[in-house]
mmCIF file with all atom_site columns, C-alpha atoms in Angstrom:
data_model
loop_
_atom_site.group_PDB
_atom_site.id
_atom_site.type_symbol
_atom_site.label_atom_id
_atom_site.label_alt_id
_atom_site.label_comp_id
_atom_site.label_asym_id
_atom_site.label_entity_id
_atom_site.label_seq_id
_atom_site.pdbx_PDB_ins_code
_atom_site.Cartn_x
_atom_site.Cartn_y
_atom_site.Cartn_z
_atom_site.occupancy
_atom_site.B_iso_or_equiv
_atom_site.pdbx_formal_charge
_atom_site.auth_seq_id
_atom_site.auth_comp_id
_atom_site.auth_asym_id
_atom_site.auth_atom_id
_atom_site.pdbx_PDB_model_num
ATOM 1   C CA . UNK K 1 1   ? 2.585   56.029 14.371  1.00 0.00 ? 1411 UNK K CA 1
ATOM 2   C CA . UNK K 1 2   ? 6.041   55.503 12.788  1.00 0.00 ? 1412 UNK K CA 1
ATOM 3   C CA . UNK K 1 3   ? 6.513   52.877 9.793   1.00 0.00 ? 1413 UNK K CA 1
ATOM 4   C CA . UNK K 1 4   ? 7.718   49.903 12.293  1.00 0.00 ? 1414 UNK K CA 1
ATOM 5   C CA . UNK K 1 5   ? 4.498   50.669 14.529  1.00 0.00 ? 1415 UNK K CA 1
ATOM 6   C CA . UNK K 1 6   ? 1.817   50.214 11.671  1.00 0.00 ? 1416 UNK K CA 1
ATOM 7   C CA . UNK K 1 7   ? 3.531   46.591 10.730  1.00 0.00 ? 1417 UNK K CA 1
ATOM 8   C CA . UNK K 1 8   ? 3.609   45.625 14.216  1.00 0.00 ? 1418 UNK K CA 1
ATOM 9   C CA . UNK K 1 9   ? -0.038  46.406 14.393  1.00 0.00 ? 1419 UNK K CA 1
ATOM 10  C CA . UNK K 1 10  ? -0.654  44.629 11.288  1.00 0.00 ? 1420 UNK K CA 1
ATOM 11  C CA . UNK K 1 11  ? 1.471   41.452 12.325  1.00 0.00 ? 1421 UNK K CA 1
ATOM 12  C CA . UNK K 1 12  ? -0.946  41.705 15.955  1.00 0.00 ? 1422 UNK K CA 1
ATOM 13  C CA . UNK K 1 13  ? -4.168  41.143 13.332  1.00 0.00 ? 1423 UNK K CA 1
ATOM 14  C CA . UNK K 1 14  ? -2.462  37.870 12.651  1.00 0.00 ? 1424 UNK K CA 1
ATOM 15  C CA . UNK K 1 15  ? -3.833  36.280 15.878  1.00 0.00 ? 1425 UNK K CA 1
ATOM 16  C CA . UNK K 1 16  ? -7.435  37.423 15.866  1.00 0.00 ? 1426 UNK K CA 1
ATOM 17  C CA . UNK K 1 17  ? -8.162  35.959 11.665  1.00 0.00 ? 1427 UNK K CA 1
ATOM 18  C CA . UNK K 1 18  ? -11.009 33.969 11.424  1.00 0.00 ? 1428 UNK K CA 1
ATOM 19  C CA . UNK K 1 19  ? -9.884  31.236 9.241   1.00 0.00 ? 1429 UNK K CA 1
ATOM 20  C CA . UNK K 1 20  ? -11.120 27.887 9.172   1.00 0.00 ? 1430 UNK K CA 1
ATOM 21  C CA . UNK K 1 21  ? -11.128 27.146 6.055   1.00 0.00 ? 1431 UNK K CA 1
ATOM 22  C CA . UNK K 1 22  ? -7.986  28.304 4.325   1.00 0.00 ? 1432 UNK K CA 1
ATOM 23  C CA . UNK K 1 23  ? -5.604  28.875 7.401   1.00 0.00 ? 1433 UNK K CA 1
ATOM 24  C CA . UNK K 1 24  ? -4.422  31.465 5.805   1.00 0.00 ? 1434 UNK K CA 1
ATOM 25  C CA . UNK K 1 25  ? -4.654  34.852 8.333   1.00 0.00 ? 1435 UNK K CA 1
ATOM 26  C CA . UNK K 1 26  ? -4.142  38.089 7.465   1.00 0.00 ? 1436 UNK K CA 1
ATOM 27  C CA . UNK K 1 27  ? -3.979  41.331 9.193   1.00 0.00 ? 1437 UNK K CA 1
ATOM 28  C CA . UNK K 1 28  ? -4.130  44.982 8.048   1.00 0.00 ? 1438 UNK K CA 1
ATOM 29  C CA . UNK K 1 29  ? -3.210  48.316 9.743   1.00 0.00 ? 1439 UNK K CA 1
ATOM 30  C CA . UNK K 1 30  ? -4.714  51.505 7.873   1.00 0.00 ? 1440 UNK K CA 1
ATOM 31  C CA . UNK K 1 31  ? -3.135  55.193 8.925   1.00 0.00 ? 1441 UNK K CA 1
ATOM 32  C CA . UNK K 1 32  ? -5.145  57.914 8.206   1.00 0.00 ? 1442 UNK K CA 1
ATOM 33  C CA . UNK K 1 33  ? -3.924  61.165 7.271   1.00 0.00 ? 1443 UNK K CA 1
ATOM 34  C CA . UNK K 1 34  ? -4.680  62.379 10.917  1.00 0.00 ? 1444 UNK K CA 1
ATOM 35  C CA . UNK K 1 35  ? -2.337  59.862 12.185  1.00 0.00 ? 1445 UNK K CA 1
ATOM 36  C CA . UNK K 1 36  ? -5.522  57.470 13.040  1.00 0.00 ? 1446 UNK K CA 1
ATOM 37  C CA . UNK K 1 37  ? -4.566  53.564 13.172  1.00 0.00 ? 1447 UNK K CA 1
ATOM 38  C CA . UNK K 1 38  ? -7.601  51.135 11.622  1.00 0.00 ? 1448 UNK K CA 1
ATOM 39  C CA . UNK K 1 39  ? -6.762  47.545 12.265  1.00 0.00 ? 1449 UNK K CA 1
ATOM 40  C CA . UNK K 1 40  ? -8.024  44.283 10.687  1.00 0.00 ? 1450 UNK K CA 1
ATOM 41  C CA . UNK K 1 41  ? -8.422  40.790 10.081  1.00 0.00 ? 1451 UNK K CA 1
ATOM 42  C CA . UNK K 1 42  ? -9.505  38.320 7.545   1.00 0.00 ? 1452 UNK K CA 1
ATOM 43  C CA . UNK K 1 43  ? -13.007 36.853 8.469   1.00 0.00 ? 1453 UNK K CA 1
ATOM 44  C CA . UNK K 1 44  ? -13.459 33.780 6.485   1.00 0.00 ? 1454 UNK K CA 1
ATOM 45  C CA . UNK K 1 45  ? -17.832 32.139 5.887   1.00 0.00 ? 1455 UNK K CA 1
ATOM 46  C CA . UNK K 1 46  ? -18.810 28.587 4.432   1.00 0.00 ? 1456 UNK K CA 1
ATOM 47  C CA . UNK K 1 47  ? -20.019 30.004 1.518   1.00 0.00 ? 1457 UNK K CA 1
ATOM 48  C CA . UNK K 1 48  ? -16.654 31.837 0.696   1.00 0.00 ? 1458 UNK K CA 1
ATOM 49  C CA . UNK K 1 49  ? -18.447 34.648 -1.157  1.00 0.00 ? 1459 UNK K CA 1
ATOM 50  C CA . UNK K 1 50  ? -19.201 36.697 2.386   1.00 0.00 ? 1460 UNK K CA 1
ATOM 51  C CA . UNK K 1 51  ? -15.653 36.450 2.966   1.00 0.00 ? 1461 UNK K CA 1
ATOM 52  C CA . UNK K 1 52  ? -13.947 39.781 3.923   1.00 0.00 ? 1462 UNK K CA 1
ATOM 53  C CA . UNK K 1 53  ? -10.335 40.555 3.769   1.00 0.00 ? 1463 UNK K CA 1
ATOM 54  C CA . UNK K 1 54  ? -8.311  41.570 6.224   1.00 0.00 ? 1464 UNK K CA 1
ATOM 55  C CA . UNK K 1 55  ? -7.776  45.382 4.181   1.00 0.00 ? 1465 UNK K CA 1
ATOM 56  C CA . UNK K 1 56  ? -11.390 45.859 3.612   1.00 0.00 ? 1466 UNK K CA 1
ATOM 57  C CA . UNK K 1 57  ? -12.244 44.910 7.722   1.00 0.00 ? 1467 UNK K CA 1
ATOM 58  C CA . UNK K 1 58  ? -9.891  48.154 7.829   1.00 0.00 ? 1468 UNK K CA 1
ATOM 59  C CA . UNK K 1 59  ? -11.092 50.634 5.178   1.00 0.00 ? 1469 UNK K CA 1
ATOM 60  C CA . UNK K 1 60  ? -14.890 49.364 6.622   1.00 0.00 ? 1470 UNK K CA 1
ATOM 61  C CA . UNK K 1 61  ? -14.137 50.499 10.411  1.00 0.00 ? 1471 UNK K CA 1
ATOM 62  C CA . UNK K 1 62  ? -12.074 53.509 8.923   1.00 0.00 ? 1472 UNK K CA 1
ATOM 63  C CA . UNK K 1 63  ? -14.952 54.663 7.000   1.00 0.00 ? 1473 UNK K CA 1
ATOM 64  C CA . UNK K 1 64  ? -17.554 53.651 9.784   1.00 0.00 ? 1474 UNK K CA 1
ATOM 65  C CA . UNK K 1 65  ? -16.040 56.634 11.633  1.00 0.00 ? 1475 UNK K CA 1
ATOM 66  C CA . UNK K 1 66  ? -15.267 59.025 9.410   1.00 0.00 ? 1476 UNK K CA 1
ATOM 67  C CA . UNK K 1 67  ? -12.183 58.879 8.098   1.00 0.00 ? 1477 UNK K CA 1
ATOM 68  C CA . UNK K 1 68  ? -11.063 58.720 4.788   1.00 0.00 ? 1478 UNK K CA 1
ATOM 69  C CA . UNK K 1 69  ? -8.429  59.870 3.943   1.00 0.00 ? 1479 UNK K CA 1
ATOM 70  C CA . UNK K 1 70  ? -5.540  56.999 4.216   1.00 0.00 ? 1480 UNK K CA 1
ATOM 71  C CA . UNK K 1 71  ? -1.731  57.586 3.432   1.00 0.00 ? 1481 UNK K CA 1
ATOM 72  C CA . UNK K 1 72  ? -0.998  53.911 3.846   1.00 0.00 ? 1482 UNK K CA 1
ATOM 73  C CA . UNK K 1 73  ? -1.330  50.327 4.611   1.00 0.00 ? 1483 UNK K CA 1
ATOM 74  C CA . UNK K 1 74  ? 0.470   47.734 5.898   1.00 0.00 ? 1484 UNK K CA 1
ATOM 75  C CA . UNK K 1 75  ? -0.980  43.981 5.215   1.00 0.00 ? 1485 UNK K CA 1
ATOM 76  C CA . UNK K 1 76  ? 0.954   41.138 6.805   1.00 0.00 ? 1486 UNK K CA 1
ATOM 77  C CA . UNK K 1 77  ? 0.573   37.062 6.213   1.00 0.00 ? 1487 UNK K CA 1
ATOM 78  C CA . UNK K 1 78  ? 2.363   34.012 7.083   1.00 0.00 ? 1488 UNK K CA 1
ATOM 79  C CA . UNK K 1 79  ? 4.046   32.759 3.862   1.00 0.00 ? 1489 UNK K CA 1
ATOM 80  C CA . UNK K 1 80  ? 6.899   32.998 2.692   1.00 0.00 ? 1490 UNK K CA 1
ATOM 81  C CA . UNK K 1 81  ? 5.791   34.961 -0.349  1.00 0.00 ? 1491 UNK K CA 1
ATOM 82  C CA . UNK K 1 82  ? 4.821   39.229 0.496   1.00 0.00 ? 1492 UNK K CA 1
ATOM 83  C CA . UNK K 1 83  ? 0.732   39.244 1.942   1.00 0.00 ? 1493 UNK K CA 1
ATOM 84  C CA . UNK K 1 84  ? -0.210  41.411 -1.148  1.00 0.00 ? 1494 UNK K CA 1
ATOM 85  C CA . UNK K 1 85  ? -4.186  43.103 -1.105  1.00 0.00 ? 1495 UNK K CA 1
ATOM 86  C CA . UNK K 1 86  ? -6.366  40.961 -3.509  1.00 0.00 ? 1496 UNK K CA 1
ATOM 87  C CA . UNK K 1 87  ? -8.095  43.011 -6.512  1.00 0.00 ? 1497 UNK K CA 1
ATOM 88  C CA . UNK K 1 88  ? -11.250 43.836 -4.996  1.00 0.00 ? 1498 UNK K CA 1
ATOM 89  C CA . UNK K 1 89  ? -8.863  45.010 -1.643  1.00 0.00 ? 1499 UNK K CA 1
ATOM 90  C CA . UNK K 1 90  ? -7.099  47.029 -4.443  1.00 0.00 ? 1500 UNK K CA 1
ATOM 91  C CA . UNK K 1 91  ? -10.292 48.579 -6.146  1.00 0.00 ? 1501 UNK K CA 1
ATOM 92  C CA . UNK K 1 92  ? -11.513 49.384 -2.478  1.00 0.00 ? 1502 UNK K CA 1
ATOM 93  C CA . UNK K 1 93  ? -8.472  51.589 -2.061  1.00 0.00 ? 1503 UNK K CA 1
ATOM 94  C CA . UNK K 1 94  ? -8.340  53.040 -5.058  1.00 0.00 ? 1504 UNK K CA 1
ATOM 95  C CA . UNK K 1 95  ? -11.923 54.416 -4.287  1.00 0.00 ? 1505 UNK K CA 1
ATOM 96  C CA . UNK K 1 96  ? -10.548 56.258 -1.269  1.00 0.00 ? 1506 UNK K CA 1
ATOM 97  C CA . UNK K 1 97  ? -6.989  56.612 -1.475  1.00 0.00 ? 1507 UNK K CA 1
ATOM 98  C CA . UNK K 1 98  ? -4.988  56.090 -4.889  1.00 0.00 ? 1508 UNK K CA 1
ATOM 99  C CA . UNK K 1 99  ? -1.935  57.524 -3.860  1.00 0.00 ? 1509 UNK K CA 1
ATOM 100 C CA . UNK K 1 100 ? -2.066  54.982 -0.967  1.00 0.00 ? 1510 UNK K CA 1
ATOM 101 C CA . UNK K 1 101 ? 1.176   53.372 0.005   1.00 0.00 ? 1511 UNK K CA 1
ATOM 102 C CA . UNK K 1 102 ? 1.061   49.596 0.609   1.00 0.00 ? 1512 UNK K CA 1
ATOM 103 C CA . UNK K 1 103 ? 3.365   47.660 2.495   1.00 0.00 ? 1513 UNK K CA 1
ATOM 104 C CA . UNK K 1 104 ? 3.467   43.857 2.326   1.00 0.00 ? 1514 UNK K CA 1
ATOM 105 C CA . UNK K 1 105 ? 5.056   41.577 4.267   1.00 0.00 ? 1515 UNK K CA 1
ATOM 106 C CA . UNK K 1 106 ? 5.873   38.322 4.499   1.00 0.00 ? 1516 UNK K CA 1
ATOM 107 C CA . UNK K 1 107 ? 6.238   35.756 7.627   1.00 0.00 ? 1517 UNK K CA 1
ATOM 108 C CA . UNK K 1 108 ? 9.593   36.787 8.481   1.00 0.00 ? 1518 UNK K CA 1
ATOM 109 C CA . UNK K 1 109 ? 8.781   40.273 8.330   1.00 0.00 ? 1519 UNK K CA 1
ATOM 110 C CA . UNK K 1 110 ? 10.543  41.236 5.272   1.00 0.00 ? 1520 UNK K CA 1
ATOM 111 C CA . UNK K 1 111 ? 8.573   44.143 3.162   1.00 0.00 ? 1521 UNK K CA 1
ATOM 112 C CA . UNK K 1 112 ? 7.552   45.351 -0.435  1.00 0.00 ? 1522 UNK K CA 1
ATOM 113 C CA . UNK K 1 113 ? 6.159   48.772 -0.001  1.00 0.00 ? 1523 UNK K CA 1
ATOM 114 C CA . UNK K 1 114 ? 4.629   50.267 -3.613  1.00 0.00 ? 1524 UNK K CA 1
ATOM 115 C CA . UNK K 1 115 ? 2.444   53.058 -4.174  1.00 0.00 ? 1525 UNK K CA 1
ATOM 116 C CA . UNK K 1 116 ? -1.587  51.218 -4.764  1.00 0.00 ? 1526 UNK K CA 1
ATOM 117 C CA . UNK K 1 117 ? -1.188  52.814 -8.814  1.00 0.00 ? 1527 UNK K CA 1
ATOM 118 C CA . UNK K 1 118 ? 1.579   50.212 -9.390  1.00 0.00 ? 1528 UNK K CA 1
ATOM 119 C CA . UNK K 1 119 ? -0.716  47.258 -8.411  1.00 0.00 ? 1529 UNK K CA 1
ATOM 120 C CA . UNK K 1 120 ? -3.681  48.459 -9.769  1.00 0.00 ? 1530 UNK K CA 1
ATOM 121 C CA . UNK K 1 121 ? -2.244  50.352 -12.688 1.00 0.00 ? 1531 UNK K CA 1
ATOM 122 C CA . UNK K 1 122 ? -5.864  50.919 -14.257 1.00 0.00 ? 1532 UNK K CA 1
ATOM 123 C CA . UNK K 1 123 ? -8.058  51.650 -11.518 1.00 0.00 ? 1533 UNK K CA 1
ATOM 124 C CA . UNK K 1 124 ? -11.550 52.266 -12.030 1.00 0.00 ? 1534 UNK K CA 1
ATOM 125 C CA . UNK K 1 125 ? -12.100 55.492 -10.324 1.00 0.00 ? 1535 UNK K CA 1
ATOM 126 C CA . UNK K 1 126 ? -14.894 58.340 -10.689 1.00 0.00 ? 1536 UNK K CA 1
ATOM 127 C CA . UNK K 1 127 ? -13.863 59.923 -13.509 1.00 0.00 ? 1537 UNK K CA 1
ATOM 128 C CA . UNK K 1 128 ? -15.064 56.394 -15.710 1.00 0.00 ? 1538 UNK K CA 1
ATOM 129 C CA . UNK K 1 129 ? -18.686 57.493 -14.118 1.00 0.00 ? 1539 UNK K CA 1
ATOM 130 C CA . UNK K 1 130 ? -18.155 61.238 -15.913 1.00 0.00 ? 1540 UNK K CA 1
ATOM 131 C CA . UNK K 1 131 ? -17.449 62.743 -11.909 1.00 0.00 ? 1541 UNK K CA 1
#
């Protein structure tokens, strides 16, 4: 899947968000080092904490079947400002892929691609557990 591909997919993840409460949908397209496409969507709950973002719906199906091993991510919103991962969509990442490139984009489509180290410059990774 070529660059233009995984946003499109992204942008597609738009229409299935679950988001009653903040109207604010996201969607997320995950490539795999194999060249495997995860997709997903924000899934908002009532009680806010059981809310999953649209990048960990991804990484969770991803991982689900096996793959690990992601080379990038593209997460798209409809603002005006770049659909950036949240922290815990950042530490989730960094667990699996910390040379992960993400690409953000905004309603009109405009990007901000930057390697996951940049916007999580101190990642906690294994080596804090002595792995």
């Amino acid at each position: 899947m070529n660059r233009e591909e995984l946003k499109a997919a992204a942008v597609a993840m738009l229409e299935r968000s679950y988001v009653p409460y903040s109207h604010f949908p996201v969607g997320a397209a995950l490539e795999c080092a194999d060249g495997t496409v995860f997709t997903g969507c924000n899934i908002e709950n009532a009680g806010y904490s059981p809310t999953i973002c649209a990048e960990r719906v991804a990484v969770g199906k991803a991982v689900s079947e096996g793959h690990t091993d992601f080379v990038r991510i593209a997460v798209a919103g409809e603002s005006e400002n770049y659909c950036v991962p949240c922290g815990v969509c950042r530490q989730v990442l960094m667990e699996f892929a910390p040379e992960i490139e993400v690409i953000c984009l905004n309603k009109k489509g405009d990007e901000l691609a930057l390697p996951l180290k940049e916007l999580l410059p101190y990642g906690f990774d294994p080596s804090y557990l002595g792995k």
